[in-house]
Coordinates of C-alpha atoms and ligand atoms in Angstrom, one line a residue:
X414 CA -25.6 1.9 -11.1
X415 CA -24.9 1.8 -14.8
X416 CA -23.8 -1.7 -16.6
X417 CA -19.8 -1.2 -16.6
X418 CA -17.7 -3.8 -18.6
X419 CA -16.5 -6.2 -16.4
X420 CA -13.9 -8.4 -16.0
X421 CA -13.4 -11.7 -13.3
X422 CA -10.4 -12.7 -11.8
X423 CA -10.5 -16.1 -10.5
X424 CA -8.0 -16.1 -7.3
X425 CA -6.0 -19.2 -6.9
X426 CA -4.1 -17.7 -4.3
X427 CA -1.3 -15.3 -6.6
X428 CA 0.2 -12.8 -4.7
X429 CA 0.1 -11.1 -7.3
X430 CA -3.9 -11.3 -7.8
X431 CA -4.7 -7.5 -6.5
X432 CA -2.2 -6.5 -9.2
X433 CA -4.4 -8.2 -12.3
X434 CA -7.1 -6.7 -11.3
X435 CA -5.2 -3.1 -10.9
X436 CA -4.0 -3.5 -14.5
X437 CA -7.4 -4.3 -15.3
X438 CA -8.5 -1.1 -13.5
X439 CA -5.6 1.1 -15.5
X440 CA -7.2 -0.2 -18.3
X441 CA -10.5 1.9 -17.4
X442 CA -12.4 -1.4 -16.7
X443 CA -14.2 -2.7 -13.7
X444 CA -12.5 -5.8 -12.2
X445 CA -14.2 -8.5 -10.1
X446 CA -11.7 -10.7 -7.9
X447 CA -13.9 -14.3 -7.1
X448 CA -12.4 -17.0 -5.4
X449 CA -11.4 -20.0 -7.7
X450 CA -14.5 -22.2 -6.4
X451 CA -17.1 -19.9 -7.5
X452 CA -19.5 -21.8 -9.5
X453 CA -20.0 -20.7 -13.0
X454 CA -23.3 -19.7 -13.0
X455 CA -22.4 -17.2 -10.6
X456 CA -19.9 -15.9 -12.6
X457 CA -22.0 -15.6 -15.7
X458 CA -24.4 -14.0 -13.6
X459 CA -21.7 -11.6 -13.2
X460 CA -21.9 -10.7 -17.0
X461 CA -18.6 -10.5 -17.8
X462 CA -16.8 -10.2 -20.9
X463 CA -13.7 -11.9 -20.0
X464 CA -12.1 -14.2 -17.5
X465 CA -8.6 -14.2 -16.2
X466 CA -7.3 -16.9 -13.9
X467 CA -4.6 -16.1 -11.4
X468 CA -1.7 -17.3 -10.9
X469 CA -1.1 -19.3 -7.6
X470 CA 1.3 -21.0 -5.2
X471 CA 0.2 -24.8 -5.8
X472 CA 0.7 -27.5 -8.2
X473 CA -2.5 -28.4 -10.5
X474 CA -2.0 -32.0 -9.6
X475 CA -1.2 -31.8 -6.2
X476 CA -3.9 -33.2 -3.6
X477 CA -5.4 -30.0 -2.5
X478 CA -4.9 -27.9 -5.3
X479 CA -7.3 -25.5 -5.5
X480 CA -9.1 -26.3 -8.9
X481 CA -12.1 -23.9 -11.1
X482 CA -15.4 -25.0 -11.7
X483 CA -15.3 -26.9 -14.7
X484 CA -18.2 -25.2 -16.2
X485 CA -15.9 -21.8 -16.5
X486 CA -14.6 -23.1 -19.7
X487 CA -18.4 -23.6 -21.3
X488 CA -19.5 -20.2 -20.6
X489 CA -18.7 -18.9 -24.1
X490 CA -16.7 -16.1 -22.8
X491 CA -12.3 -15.4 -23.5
X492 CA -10.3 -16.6 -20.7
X493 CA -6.4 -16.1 -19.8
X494 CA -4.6 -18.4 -17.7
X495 CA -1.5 -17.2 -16.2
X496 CA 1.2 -19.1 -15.1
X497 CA -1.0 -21.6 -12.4
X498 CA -3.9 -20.6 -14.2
X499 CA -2.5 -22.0 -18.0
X500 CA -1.5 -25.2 -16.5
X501 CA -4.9 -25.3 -15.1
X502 CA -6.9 -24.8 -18.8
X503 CA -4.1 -27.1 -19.9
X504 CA -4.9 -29.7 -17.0
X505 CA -8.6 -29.4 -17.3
X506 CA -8.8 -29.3 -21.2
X507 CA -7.0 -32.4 -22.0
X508 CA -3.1 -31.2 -22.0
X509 CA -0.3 -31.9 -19.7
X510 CA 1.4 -30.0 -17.0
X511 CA 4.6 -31.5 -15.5
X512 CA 7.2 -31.1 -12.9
X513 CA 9.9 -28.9 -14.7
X514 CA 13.9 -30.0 -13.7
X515 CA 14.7 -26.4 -14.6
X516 CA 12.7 -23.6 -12.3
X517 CA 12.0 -20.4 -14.2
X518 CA 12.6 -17.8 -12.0
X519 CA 13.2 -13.9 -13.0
X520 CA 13.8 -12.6 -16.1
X521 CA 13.5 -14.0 -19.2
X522 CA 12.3 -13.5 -22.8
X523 CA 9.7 -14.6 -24.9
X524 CA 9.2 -15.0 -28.8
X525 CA 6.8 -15.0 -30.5
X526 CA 6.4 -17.8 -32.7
X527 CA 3.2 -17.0 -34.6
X528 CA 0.7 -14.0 -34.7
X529 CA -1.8 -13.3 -31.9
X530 CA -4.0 -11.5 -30.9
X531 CA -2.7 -11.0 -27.7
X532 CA 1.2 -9.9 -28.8
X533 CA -0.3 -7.2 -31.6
X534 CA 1.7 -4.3 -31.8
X535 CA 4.1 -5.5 -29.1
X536 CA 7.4 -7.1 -31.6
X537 CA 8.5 -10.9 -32.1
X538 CA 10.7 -10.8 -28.4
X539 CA 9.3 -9.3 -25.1
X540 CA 11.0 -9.1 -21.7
X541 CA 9.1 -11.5 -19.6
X542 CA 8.9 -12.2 -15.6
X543 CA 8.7 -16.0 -14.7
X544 CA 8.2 -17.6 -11.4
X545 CA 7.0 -21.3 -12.1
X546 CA 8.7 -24.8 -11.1
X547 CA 5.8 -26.6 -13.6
X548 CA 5.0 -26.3 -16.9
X549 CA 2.8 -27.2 -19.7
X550 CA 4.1 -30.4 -21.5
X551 CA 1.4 -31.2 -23.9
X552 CA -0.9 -29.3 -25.7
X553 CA -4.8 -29.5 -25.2
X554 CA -6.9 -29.9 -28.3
X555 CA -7.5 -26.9 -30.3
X556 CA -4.5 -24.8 -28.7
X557 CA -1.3 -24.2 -30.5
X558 CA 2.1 -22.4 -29.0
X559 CA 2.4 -18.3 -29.8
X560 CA 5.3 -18.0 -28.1
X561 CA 8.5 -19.9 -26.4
X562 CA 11.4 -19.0 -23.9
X563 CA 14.5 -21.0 -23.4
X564 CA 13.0 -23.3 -20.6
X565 CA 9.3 -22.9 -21.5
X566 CA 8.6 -24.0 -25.1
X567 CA 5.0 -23.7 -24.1
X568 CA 5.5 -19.9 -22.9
X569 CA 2.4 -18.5 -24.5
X570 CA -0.9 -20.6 -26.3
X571 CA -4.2 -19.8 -27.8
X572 CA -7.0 -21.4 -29.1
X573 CA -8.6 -18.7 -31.3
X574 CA -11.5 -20.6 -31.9
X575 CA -12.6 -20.6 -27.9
X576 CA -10.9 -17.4 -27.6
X577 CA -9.0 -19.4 -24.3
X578 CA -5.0 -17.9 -24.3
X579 CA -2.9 -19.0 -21.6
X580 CA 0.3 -17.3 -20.6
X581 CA 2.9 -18.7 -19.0
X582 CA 4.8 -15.8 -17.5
X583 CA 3.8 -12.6 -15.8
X584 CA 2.0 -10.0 -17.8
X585 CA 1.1 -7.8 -14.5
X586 CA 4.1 -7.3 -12.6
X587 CA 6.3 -4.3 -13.9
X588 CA 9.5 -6.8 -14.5
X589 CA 7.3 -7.4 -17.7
X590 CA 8.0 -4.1 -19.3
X591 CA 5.0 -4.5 -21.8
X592 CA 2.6 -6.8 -20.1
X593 CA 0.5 -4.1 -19.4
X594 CA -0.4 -3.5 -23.5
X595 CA -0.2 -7.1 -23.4
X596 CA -3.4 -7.3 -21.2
X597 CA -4.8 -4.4 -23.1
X598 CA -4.9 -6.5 -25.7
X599 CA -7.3 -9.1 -24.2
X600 CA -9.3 -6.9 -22.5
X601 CA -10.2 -4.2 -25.5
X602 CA -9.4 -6.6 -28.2
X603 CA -10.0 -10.7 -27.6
X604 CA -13.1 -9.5 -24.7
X605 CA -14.1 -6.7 -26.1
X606 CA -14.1 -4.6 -23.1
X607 CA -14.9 -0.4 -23.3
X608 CA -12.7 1.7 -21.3
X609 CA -16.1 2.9 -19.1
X610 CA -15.2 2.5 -15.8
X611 CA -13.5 5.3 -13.3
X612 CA -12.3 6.2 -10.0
X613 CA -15.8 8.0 -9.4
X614 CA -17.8 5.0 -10.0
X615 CA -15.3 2.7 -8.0
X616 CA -15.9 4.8 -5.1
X617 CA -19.5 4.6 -5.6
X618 CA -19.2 1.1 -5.2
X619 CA -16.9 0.8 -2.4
X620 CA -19.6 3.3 -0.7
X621 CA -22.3 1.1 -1.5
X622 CA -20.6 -2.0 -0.4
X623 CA -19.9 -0.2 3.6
X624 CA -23.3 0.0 3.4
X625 CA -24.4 -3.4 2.7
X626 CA -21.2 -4.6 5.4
X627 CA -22.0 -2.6 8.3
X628 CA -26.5 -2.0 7.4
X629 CA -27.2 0.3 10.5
X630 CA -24.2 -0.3 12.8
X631 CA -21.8 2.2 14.1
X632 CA -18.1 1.9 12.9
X633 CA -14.9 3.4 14.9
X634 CA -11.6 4.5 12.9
X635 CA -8.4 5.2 14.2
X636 CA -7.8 8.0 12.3
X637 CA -3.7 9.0 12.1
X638 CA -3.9 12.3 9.8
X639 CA -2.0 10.2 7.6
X640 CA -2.8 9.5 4.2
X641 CA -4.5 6.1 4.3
X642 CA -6.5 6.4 7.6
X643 CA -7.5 9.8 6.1
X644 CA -8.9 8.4 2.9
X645 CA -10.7 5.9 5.1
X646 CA -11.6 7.9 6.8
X647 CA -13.3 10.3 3.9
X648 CA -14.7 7.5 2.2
X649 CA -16.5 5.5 5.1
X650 CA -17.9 9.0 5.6
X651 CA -19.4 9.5 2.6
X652 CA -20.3 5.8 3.1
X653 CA -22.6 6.1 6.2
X654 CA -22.1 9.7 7.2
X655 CA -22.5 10.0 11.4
X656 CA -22.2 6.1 11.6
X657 CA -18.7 6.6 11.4
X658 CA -16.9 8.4 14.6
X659 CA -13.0 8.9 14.1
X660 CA -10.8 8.4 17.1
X661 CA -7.5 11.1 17.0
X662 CA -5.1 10.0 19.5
X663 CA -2.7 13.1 20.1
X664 CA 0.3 11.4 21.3
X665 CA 1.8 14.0 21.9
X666 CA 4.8 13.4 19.4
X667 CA 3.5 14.8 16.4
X668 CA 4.9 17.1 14.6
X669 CA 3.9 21.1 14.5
X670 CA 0.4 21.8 14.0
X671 CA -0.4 18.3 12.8
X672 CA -3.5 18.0 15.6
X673 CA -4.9 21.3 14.6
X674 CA -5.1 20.5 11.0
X675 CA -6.7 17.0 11.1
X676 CA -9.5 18.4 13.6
X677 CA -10.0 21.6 11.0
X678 CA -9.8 19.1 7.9
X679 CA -12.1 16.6 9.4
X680 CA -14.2 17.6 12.5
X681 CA -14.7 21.3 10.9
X682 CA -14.5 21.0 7.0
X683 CA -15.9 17.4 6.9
X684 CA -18.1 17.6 10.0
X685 CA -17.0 13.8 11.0
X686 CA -17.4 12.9 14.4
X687 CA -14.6 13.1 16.1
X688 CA -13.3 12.4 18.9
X689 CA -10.1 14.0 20.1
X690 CA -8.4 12.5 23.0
X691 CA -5.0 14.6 24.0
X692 CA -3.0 11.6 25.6
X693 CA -0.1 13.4 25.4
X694 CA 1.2 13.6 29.5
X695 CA 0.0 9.9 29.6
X696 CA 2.6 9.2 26.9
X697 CA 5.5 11.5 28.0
X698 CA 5.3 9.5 31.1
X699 CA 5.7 6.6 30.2
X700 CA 8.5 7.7 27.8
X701 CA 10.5 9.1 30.9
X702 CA 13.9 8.0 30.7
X703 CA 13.6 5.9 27.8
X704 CA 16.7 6.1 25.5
X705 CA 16.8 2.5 23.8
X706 CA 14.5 2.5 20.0
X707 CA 13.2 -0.4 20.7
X708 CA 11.4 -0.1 23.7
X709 CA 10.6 3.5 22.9
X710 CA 8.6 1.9 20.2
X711 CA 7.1 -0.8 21.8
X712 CA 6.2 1.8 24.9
X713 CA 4.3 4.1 22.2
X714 CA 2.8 0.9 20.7
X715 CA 1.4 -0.1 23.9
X716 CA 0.0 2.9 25.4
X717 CA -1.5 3.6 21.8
X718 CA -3.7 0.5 22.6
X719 CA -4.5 1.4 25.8
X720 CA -5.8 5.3 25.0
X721 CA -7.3 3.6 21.4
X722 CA -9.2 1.1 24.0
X723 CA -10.3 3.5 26.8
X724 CA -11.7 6.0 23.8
X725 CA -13.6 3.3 22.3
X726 CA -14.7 1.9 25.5
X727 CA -16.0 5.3 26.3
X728 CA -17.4 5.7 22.9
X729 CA -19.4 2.2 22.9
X730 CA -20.8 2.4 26.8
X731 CA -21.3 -1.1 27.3
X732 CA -22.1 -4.6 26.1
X733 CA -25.0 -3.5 23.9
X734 CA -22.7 -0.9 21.8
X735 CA -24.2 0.1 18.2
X736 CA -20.1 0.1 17.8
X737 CA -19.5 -3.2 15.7
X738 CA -16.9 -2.3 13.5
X739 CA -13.5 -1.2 13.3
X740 CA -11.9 0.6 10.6
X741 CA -8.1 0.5 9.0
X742 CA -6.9 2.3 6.3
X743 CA -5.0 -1.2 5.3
X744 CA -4.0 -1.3 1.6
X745 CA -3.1 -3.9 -0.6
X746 CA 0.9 -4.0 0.0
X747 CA 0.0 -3.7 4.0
X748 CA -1.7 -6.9 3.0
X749 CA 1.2 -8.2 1.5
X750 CA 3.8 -6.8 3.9
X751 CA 2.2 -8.3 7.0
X752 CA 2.2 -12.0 5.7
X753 CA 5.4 -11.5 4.4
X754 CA 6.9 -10.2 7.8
X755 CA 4.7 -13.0 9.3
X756 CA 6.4 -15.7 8.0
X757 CA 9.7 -14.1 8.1
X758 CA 10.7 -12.8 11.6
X759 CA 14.0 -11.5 9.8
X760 CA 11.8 -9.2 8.0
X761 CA 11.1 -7.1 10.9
X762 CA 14.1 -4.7 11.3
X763 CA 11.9 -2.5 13.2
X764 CA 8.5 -2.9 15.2
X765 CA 5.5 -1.6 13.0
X766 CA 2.7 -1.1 15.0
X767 CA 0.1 -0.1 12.5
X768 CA -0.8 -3.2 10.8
X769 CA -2.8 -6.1 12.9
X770 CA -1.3 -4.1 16.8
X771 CA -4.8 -4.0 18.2
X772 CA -5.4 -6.3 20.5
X773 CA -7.6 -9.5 19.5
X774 CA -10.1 -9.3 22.7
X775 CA -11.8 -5.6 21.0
X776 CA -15.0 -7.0 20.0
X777 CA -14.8 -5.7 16.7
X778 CA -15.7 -6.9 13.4
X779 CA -12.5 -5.1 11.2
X780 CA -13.8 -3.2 8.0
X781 CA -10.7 -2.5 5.6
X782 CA -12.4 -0.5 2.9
X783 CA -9.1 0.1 0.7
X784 CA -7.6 -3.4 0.9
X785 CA -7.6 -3.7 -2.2
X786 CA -6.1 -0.7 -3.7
X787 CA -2.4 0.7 -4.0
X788 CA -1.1 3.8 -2.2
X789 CA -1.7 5.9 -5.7
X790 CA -5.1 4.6 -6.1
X791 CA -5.8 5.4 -2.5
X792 CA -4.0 9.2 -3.0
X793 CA -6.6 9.4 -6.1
X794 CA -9.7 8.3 -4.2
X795 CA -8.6 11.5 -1.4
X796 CA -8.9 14.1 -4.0
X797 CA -11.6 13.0 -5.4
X798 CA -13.8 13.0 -1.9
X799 CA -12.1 16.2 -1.8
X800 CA -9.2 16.0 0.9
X801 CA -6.9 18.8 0.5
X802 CA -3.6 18.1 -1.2
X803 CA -1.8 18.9 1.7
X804 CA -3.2 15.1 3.3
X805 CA -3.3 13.1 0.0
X806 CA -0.3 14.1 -1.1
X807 CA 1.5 13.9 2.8
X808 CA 5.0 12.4 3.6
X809 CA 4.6 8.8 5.0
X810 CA 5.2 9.6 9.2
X811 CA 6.0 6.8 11.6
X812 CA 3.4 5.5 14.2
X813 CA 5.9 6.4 17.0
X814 CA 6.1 9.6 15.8
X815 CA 8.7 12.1 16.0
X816 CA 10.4 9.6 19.4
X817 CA 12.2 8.0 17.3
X818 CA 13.5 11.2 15.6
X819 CA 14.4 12.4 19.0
X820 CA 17.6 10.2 19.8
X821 CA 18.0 9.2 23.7
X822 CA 15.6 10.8 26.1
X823 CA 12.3 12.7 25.0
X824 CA 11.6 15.6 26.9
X825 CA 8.8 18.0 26.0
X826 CA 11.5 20.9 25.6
X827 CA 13.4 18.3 22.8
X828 CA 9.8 17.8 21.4
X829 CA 9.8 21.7 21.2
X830 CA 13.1 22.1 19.1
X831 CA 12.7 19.3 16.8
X832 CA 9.3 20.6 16.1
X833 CA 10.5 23.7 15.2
X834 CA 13.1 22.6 13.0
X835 CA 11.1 20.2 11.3
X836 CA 8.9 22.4 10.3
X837 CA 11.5 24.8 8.3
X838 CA 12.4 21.4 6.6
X839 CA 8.9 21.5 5.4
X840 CA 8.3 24.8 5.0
X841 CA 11.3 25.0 2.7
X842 CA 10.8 22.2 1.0
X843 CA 7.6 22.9 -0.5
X844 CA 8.7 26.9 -1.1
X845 CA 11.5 25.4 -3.2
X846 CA 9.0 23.1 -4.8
X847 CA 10.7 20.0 -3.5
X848 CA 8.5 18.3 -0.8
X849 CA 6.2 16.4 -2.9
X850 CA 8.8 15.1 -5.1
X851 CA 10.7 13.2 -2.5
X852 CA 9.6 10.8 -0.4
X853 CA 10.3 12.0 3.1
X854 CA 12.0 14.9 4.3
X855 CA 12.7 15.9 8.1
X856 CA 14.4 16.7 10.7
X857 CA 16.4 14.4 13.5
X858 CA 17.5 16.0 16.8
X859 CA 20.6 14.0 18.1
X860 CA 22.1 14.0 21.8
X861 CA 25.4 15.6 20.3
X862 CA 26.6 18.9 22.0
X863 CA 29.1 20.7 20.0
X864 CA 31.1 24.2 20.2
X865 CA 29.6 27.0 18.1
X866 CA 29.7 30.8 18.3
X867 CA 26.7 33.1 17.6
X868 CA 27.5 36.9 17.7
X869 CA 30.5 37.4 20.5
X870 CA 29.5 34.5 22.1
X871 CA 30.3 30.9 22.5
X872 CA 27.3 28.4 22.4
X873 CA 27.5 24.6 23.3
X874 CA 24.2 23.1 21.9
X875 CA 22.7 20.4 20.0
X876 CA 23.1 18.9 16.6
X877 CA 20.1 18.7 14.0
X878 CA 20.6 16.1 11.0
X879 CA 18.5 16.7 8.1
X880 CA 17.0 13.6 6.4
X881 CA 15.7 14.0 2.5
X882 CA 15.3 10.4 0.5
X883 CA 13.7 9.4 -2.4
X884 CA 12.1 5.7 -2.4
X885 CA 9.6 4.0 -4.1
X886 CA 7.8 1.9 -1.4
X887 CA 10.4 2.9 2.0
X888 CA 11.9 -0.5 1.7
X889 CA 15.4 0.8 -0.2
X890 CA 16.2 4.6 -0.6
X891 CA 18.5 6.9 -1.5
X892 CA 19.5 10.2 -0.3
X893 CA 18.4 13.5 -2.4
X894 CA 21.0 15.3 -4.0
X895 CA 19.3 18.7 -3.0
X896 CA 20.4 22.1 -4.3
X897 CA 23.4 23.7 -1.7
X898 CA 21.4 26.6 -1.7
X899 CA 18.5 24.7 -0.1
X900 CA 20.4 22.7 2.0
X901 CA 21.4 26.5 2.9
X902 CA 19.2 28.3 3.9
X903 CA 17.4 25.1 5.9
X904 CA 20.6 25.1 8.0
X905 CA 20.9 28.8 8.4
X906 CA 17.2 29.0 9.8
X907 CA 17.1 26.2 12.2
X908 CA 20.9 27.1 13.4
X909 CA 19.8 31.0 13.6
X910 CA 15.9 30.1 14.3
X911 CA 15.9 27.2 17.1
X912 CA 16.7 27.8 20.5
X913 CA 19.2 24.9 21.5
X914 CA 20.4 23.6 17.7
X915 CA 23.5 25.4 16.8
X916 CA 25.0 22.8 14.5
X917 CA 22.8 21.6 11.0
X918 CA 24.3 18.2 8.9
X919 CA 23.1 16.8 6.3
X920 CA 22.5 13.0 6.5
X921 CA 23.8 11.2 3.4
X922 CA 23.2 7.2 3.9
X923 CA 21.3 4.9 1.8
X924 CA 18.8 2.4 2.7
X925 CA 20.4 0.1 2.6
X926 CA 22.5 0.2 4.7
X927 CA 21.0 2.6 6.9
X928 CA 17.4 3.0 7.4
X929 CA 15.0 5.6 6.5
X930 CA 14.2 6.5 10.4
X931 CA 17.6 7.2 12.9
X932 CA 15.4 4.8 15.1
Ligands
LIG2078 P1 12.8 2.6 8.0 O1 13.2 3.6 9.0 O2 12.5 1.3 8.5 O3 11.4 3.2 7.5 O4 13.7 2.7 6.8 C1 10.8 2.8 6.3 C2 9.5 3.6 6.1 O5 8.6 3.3 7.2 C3 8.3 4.4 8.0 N1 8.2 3.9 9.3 C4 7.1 3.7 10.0 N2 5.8 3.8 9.6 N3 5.1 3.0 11.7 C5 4.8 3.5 10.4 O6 3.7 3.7 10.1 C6 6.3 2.8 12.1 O7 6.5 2.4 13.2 C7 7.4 3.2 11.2 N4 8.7 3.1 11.3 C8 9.2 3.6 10.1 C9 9.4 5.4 7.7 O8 9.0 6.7 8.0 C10 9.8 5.1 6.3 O9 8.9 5.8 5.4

């Protein structure tokens, strides 16, 4: 593997740590995230030409703060401190960090008080992000202030000499309009980093790190046909080939076609192992009368275990299985998402099942390949192992499936309609060049009989609501202000199309307050 500029992050915990070391990837330069004890010969083994210390939840002089080795500051190399991580170079090189009576929380702006470096080209005020209760009260040796904002007169420092800079605010979340230059800066210009590093030798290295994790064991995946599960599922192949099998659970709610392309995409295109398991009557029964969303979703939940299980029991035959691992296509805001939810049961408006819903007693050791990449990172890796657009570029589709698109009771003949219609949603959505520019688009059956007339005759028949948003991440939305003539001739085909929909609405809520799913 060639010699790629690098840069370490030292993790002190940021939640914000995965997006350094993205920035640092935009950049075109390898980033290495390290936890905050790692001692500094290790790093230097590392051969890096910069170091960045995260940010990070604690206090530098609280009892268990989590504090660097001391030797990272003798290594000769530049080093940024953000927020946590300036008070630490402040703490550890002599300065003072204190309690501050006024929190800095949100926006703000900086300016620049002298020339740097690491604020060429960007003007004397910046939009900044804060989120610190301490601060920086006195000055280290050597350093001097570049920068100030109304509560932080210590907002940005440098000493040029050790090439050490220390930033107060948030250069790497997008509240800091030009952080990202701002970073350029000290990796091009203070470290001296090239721009040699790209998505095709990342995946090289995430390929060669499966195969260190899992040597000669087998690994399982669930694979969904959804975007991230797919990409996992590409990747790990490439990875360790016919180690990996793929499980496909056909629950017998997806939508039209959607099992026959993942088995042509995977089993026949890719030749990954796969095993198919139709589960669909198993599912149906259980759904049987089931009209409330919740336990629709916990039902689907469930039973998903239970067919996921039995597959891989079958799959592994017995206590000596070469089946160790189990995959998830879990990304970085998953990550995030899951421990947020976790220590928030408000947070969950709806039952997920996707993230941490197998059960703890499967014997597996989990293998998250693309933890620690973003859902446009992830779409990048997918066409560049060569997954067809049609995956990479896919709609987001809920565990549960089209159930909770079908409102009150879920019959295979209401799977039949809303299958139908759904797919004129997509298929004229992408004719009209508009499916992969929103964020979801599909169709929702409801239980609501109204009076119609086709020909001579009178018809009394169900409603179809069509649901187009745009959204960045699902968590707010808003509904797409589609051309009538779309929003036409979708309703004239499923009214004149589907047997039992003789009534087409359009669905025009926002998120919040409604939500993206009718269930
Ligand atoms: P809501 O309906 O909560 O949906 O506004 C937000 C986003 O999440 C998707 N969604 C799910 N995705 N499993 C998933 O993988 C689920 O159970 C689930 N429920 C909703 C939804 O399609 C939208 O993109």
């Amino acid at each position: 593997m060639a010699e790629h500029s690098r840069i370490v992050i030292l993790d002190f915990g940021s939640q914000y740590t995965q997006v350094i070391a993205r920035r640092v990837r935009e950049c075109q330069v390898y980033s290495q995230i390290v936890p905050y004890h790692t001692p500094a010969k290790e790093i230097a083994k590392l051969n890096p030409k910069g170091i960045i210390l995260s940010g990070g939840p604690s206090s530098v002089y609280a009892k268990d703060a989590p504090h660097p080795d001391r030797g990272v500051f003798k290594l000769g190399l530049p080093v940024l401190g953000i927020c946590y991580g300036v008070q630490l170079m402040a703490h550890f090189l002599g300065g003072k960090v204190e309690h501050s009576p006024h929190r800095e929380f949100g926006h703000g702006q900086a300016r620049v008080t002298r020339k740097c470096p690491l604020f060429a080209g960007l003007g004397e005020r910046m939009d900044v992000w804060n989120s610190h209760g301490d601060r920086v009260t006195k000055l280290p040796t050597g350093f001097r202030i570049v920068a100030t904002t109304a509560n932080a007169p210590f907002a940005a420092i440098e000493d040029a000499k050790r090439k050490f800079y220390g930033l107060q605010f948030h250069p790497e979340v997008v509240h800091t309009p030009r952080g990202r230059e701002l970073l350029e800066n000290f990796i091009y210009d203070v470290c001296g980093a090239t721009a040699d590093w790209t998505m095709g030798s990342y995946i090289e290295e995430m390929c060669a790190n499966i195969r260190a994790q899992v040597g000669a064991d087998h690994v399982v995946l669930g694979l969904s046909g959804g975007v991230d599960s797919s990409v996992a599922a590409a990747l790990l192949h490439k990875a360790i080939g016919d180690q990996l099998t793929c499980v496909f659970v056909n629950n017998g709610l997806l939508r039209l076609n959607e099992a026959e392309t993942v088995q042509r995409v995977f089993g026949e295109h890719f030749r990954i192992r796969l095993k198919y398991v139709d589960a669909t009557a198993r599912f149906l029964r259980r759904l049987k009368g089931v009209k409330e969303p919740e336990r629709k979703r916990k039902i689907i939940g469930n039973e998903f275990v239970y067919v996921f299980q039995d597959a891989t029991k079958q799959l592994a035959g017995g206590k000596d299985s070469k089946f160790k691992w189990l995959a998830q296509g879990t990304l970085y805001p998953d990550v995030i998402e899951s421990v947020a939810i976790g220590g928030n049961p408000a947070a969950l408006i709806k039952s997920h099942h996707n993230v941490g819903g197998l059960p703890k007693n499967m014997k597996f050791k989990l293998l998250e390949p693309l933890r620690e990449l973003f859902k446009d990172e992830v779409r990048e890796v997918g066409a560049q192992l060569g997954l067809p657009r049609e995956i990479v570029q896919r709609q987001p589709f809920p565990g549960p499936g089209l159930a909770v698109r079908i409102l009150g009771e879920i019959t295979r003949e209401r799977l039949r309609v809303l299958r139908e219609a759904d797919a004129i949603v997509v298929s004229e959505m992408k004719a009209a060049d508009w499916y992969y520019k929103v964020w979801q688009s599909f169709a929702v059956l409801l239980p609501v009989k109204s009076v119609g007339v086709m020909g001579d005759e009178r018809t009394y028949e169900d409603t179809c609501a069509v649901r187009v948003v745009e959204s960045q991440d699902g968590m707010t939305a808003d509904w797409v202000r589609l051309p009538n003539d779309l929003l036409a001739r979708i309703s004239n085909r499923i009214v004149n199309e589907v047997k039992g929909i003789n009534r087409c609405v359009y669905d025009i809520t926002s998120k919040p307050p409604g939500t993206i799913e009718w269930e």
